[in-house]
Short mmCIF file of C-alpha atoms in Angstrom, two decimals:
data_model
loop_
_atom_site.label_atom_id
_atom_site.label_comp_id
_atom_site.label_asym_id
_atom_site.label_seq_id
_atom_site.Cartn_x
_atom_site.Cartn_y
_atom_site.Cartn_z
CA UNK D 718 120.53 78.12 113.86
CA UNK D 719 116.82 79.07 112.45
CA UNK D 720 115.44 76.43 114.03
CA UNK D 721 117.52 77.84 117.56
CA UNK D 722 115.68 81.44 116.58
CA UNK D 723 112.36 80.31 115.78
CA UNK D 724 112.34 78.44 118.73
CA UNK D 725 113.43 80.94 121.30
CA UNK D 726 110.98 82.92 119.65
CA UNK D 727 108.17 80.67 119.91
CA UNK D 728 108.62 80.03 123.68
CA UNK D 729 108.62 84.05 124.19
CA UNK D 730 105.09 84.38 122.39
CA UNK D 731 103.43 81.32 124.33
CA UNK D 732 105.32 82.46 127.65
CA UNK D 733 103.56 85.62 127.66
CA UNK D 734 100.41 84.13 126.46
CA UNK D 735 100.65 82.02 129.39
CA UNK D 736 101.12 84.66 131.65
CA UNK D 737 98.27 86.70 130.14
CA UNK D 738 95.91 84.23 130.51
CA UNK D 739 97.10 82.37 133.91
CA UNK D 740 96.72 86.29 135.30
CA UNK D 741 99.24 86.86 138.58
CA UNK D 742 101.57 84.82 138.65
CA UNK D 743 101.18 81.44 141.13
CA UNK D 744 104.42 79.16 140.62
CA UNK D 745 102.15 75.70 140.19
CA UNK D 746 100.58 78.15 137.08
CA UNK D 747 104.36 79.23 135.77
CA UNK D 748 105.61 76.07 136.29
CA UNK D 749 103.17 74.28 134.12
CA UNK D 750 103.51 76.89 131.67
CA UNK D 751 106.78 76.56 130.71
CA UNK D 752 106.35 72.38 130.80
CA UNK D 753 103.76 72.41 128.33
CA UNK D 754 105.10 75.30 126.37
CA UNK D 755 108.57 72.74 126.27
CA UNK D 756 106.03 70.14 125.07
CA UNK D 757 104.28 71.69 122.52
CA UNK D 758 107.82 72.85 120.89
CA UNK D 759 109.01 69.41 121.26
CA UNK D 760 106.02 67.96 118.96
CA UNK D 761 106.16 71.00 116.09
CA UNK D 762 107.60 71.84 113.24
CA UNK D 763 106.07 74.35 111.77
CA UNK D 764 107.25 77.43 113.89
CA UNK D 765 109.63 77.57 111.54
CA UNK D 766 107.51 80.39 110.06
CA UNK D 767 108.71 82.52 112.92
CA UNK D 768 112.42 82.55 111.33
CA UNK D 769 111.68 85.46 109.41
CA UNK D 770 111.39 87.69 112.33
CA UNK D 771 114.82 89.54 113.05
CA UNK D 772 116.17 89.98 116.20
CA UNK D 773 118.30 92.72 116.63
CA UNK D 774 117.95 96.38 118.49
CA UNK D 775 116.75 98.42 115.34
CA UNK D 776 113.61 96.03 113.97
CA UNK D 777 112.70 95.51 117.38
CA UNK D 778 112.41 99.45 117.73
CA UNK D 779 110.85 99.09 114.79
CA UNK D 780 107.90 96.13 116.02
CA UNK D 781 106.79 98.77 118.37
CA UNK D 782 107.20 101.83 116.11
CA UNK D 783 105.08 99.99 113.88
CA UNK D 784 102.69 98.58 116.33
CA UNK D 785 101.72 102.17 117.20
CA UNK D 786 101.55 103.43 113.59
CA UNK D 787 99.38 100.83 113.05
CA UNK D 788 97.70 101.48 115.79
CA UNK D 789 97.29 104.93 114.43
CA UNK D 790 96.10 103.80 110.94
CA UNK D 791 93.43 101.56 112.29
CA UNK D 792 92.14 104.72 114.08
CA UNK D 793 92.25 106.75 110.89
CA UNK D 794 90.27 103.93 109.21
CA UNK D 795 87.68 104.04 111.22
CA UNK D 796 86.84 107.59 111.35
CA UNK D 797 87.33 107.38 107.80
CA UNK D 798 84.89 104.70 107.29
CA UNK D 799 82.44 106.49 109.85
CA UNK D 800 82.11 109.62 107.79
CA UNK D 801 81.60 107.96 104.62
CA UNK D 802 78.90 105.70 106.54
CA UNK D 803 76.93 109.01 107.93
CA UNK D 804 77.30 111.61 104.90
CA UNK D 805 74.11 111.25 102.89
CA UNK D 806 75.83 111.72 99.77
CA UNK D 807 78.16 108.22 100.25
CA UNK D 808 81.19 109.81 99.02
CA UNK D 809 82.83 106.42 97.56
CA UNK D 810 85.17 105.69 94.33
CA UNK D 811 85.74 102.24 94.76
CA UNK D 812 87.93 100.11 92.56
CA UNK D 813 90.48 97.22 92.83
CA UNK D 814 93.72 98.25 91.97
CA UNK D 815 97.36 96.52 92.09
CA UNK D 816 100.05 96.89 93.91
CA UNK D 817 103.58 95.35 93.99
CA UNK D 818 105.47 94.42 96.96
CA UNK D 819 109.14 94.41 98.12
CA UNK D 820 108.65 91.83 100.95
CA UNK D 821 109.68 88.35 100.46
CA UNK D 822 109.13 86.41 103.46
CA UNK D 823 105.35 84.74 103.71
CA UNK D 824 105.20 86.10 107.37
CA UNK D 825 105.84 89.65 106.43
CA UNK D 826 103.50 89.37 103.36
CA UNK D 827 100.53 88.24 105.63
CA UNK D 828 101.19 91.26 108.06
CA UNK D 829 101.57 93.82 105.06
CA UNK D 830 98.34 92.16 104.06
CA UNK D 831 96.59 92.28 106.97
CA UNK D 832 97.67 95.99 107.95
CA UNK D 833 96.21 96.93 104.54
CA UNK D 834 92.62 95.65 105.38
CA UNK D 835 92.49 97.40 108.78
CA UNK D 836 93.80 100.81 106.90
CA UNK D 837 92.02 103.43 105.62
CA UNK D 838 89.85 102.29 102.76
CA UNK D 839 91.65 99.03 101.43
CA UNK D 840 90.81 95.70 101.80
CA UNK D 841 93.33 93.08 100.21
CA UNK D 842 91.01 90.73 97.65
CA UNK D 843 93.93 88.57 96.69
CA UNK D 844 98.11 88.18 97.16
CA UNK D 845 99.30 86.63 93.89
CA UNK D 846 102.97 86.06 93.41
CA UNK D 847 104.59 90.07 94.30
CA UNK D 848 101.34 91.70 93.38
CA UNK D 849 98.69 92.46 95.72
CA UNK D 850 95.15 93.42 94.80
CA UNK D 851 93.54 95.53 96.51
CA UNK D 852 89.76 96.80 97.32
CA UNK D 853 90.07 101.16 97.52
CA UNK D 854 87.35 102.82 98.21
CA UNK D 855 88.44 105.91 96.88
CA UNK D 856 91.02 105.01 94.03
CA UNK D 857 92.91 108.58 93.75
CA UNK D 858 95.70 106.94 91.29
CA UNK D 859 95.39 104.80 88.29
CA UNK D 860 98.98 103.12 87.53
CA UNK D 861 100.92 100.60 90.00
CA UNK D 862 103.45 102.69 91.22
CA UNK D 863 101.23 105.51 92.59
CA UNK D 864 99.04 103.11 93.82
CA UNK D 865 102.12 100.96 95.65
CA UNK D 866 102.98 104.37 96.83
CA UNK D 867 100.01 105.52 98.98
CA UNK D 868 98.60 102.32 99.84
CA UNK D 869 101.96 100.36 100.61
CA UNK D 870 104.85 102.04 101.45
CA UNK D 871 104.22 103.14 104.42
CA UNK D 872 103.74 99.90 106.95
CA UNK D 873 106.54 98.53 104.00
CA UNK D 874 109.18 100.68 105.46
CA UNK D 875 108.64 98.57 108.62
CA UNK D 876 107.96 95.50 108.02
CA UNK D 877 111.16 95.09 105.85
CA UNK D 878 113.43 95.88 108.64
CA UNK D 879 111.20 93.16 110.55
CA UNK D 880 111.00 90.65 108.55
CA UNK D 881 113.54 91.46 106.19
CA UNK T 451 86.72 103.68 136.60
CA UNK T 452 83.27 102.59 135.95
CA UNK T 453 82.49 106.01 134.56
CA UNK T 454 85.64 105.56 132.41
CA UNK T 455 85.09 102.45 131.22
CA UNK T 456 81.15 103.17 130.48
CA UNK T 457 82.33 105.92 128.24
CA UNK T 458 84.68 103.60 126.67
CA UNK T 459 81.93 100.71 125.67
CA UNK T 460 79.44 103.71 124.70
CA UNK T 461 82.02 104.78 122.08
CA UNK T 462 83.07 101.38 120.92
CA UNK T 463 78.84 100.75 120.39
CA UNK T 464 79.06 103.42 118.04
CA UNK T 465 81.04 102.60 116.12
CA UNK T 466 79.96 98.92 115.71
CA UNK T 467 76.36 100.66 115.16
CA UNK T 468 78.17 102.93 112.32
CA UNK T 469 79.52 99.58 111.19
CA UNK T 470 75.88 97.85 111.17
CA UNK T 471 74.75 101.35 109.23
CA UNK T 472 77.64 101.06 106.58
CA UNK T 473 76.43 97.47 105.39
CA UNK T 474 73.10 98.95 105.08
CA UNK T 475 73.90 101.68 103.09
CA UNK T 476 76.99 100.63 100.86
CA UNK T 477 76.32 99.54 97.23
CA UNK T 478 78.39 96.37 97.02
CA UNK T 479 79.56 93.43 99.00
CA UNK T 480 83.55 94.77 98.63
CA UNK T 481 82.23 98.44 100.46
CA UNK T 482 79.95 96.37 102.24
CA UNK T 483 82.91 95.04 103.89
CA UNK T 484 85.37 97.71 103.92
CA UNK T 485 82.75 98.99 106.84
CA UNK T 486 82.05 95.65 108.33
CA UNK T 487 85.72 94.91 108.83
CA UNK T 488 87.29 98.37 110.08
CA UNK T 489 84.23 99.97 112.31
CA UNK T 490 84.00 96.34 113.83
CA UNK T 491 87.83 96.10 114.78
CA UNK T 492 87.82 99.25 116.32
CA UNK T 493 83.95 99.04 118.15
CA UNK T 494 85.24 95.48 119.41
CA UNK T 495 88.54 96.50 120.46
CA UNK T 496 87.23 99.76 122.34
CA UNK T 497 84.26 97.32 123.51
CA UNK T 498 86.71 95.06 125.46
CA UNK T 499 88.92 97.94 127.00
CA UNK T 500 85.88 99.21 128.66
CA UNK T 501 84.99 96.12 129.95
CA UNK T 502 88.26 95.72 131.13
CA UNK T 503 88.29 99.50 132.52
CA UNK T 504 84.99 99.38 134.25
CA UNK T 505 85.66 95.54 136.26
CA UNK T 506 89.17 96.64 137.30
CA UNK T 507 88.86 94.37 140.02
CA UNK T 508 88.37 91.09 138.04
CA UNK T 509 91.85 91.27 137.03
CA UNK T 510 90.89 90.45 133.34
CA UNK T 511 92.54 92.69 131.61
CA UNK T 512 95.69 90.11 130.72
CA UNK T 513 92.85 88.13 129.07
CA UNK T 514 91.37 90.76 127.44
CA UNK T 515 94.61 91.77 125.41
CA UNK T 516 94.48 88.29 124.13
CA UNK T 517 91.09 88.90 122.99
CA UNK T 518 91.97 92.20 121.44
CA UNK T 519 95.06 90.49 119.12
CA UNK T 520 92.67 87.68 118.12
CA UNK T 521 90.58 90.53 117.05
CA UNK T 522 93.20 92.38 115.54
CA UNK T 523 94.73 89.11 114.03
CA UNK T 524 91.39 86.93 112.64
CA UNK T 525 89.16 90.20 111.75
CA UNK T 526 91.36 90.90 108.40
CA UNK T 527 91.96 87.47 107.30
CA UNK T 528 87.94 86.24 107.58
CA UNK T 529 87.21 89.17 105.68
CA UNK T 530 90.14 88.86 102.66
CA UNK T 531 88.63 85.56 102.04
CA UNK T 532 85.17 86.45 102.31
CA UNK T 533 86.32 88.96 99.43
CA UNK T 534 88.14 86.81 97.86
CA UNK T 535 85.67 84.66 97.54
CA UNK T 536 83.07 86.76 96.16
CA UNK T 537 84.89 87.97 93.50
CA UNK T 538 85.92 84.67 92.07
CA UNK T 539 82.23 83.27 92.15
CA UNK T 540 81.43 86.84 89.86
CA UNK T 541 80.10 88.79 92.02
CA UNK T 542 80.04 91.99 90.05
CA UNK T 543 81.56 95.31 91.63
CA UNK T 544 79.47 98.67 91.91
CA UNK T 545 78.88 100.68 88.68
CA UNK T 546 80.29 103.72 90.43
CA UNK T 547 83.46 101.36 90.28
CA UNK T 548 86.39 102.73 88.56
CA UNK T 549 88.29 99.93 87.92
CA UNK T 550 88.80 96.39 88.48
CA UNK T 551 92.48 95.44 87.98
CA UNK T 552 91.92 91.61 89.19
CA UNK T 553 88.94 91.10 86.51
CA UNK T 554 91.14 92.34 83.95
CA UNK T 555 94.05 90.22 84.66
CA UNK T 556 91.57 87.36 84.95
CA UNK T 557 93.37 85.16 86.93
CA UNK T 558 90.14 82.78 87.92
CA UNK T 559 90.98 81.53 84.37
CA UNK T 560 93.96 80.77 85.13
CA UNK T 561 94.58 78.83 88.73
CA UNK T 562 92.20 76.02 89.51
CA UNK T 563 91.64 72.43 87.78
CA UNK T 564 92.78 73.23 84.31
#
């Protein structure tokens, strides 16, 4: 059945990289498409990564919800970033703190990490079992949970209805 | 559209410039790059889209989202091991550093051959 999912999910991802990179659509170009996107999922095994995503109406609201708060975020960051850059003063508190994570899928983790890095002032250093650390360039908390709280919790509320 | 997309590319410049500024001016290599990694995404991705906005008529723009994800995709991960990295050959952090919650739990000490 995962294998069923993972699949179908696979051939949606390379199907529309296909048709993003074969531009307007030709039926020679389609038709290829789908024959080597049938052969490359005939000779893998390792989309089974992809299993974690779920598939029903509320995380897929939530994939584009989240795609546009990240979106968001990754504006934020750089503004962020900018000022700090230009104010002659280089406002920075920097610091690597710890955080603890709810997600247990390795997908999910590596898109929790990875929306951290592009996020205002955090850059993940290192995932180690549940804990994260985590570059801040302006610690504001001390402990775990205050840290989990500001830097974490909110791309977490996503991803776990994503990736469960 | 060309004016569009000019306008576009000039802002995504500036902000890779800010970017190029920020590893000139911050302390350490972690700051160093915080800036490199988030004025880059954002100067690339606004690079592409004006590209993209100014040749309408090359029909690009299906390859250009692919180039944006890569971006979006590869730009965190090069730069979490580039961290990474540095920290576990010692690379001291900043003294206006506050804390340093992976040296204390010293997990280099840990992993590896032993």
């Amino acid at each position: 059945m995962s294998k069923i999912k993972s699949t179908l999910i696979g051939i949606v991802l390379l199907f529309t990289i296909w048709i993003l990179l074969a531009g307007n659509s030709q039926q020679e170009l389609l038709f290829g498409g789908i024959t080597v996107i049938l052969l490359t999922l005939l000779f893998q095994k390792k989309f089974l990564v992809l299993e974690d995503i779920k598939l029903n109406p509320k995380s897929i609201s939530y994939m584009v919800i989240f795609f546009f708060v990240f979106l968001w975020e990754l504006f934020k960051a750089n503004i962020d970033v900018a000022k700090r850059v230009i104010s002659p003063k280089l406002p920075i508190n920097p610091g690597i703190v710890k955080v603890k994570t709810k997600l247990k899928s390795p997908l999910g983790r590596a898109f929790l990490a990875n929306s951290i890095t592009l996020t205002p002032g955090t850059l993940t250093v290192e995932m180690k079992d549940e804990y994260f650390y985590i570059h801040w360039i302006d610690v504001k908390v001390d402990d775990i949970e205050g840290a989990t709280k500001s830097i974490v919790s909110n791309f977490e509320k996503y991803l776990e209805v994503i990736f469960g | 559209m060309p004016l569009l997309g000019s306008i576009i590319t000039l802002i995504g410049s500036i902000f890779l410039f800010l970017g190029a500024l920020g590893i000139f001016r911050m302390p350490d290599v972690y700051n160093r790059m915080q800036a490199g990694t988030k004025a880059t995404t954002l100067g690339t991705i606004l690079f592409l889209l004006g590209i993209s906005f100014g040749h309408a008529e090359c029909g690009c723009l299906g390859k250009i989202v692919i180039l944006i994800l890569f971006v979006i995709f590869t730009n965190p991960v090069s730069s979490n091991a580039l961290a990474r990295a540095a920290h576990f050959a010692g690379i001291k952090l900043t003294k206006r550093s506050v804390k340093d919650d992976l040296g204390n739990d010293n997990l280099e000490n840990k992993g590896g051959e032993k």
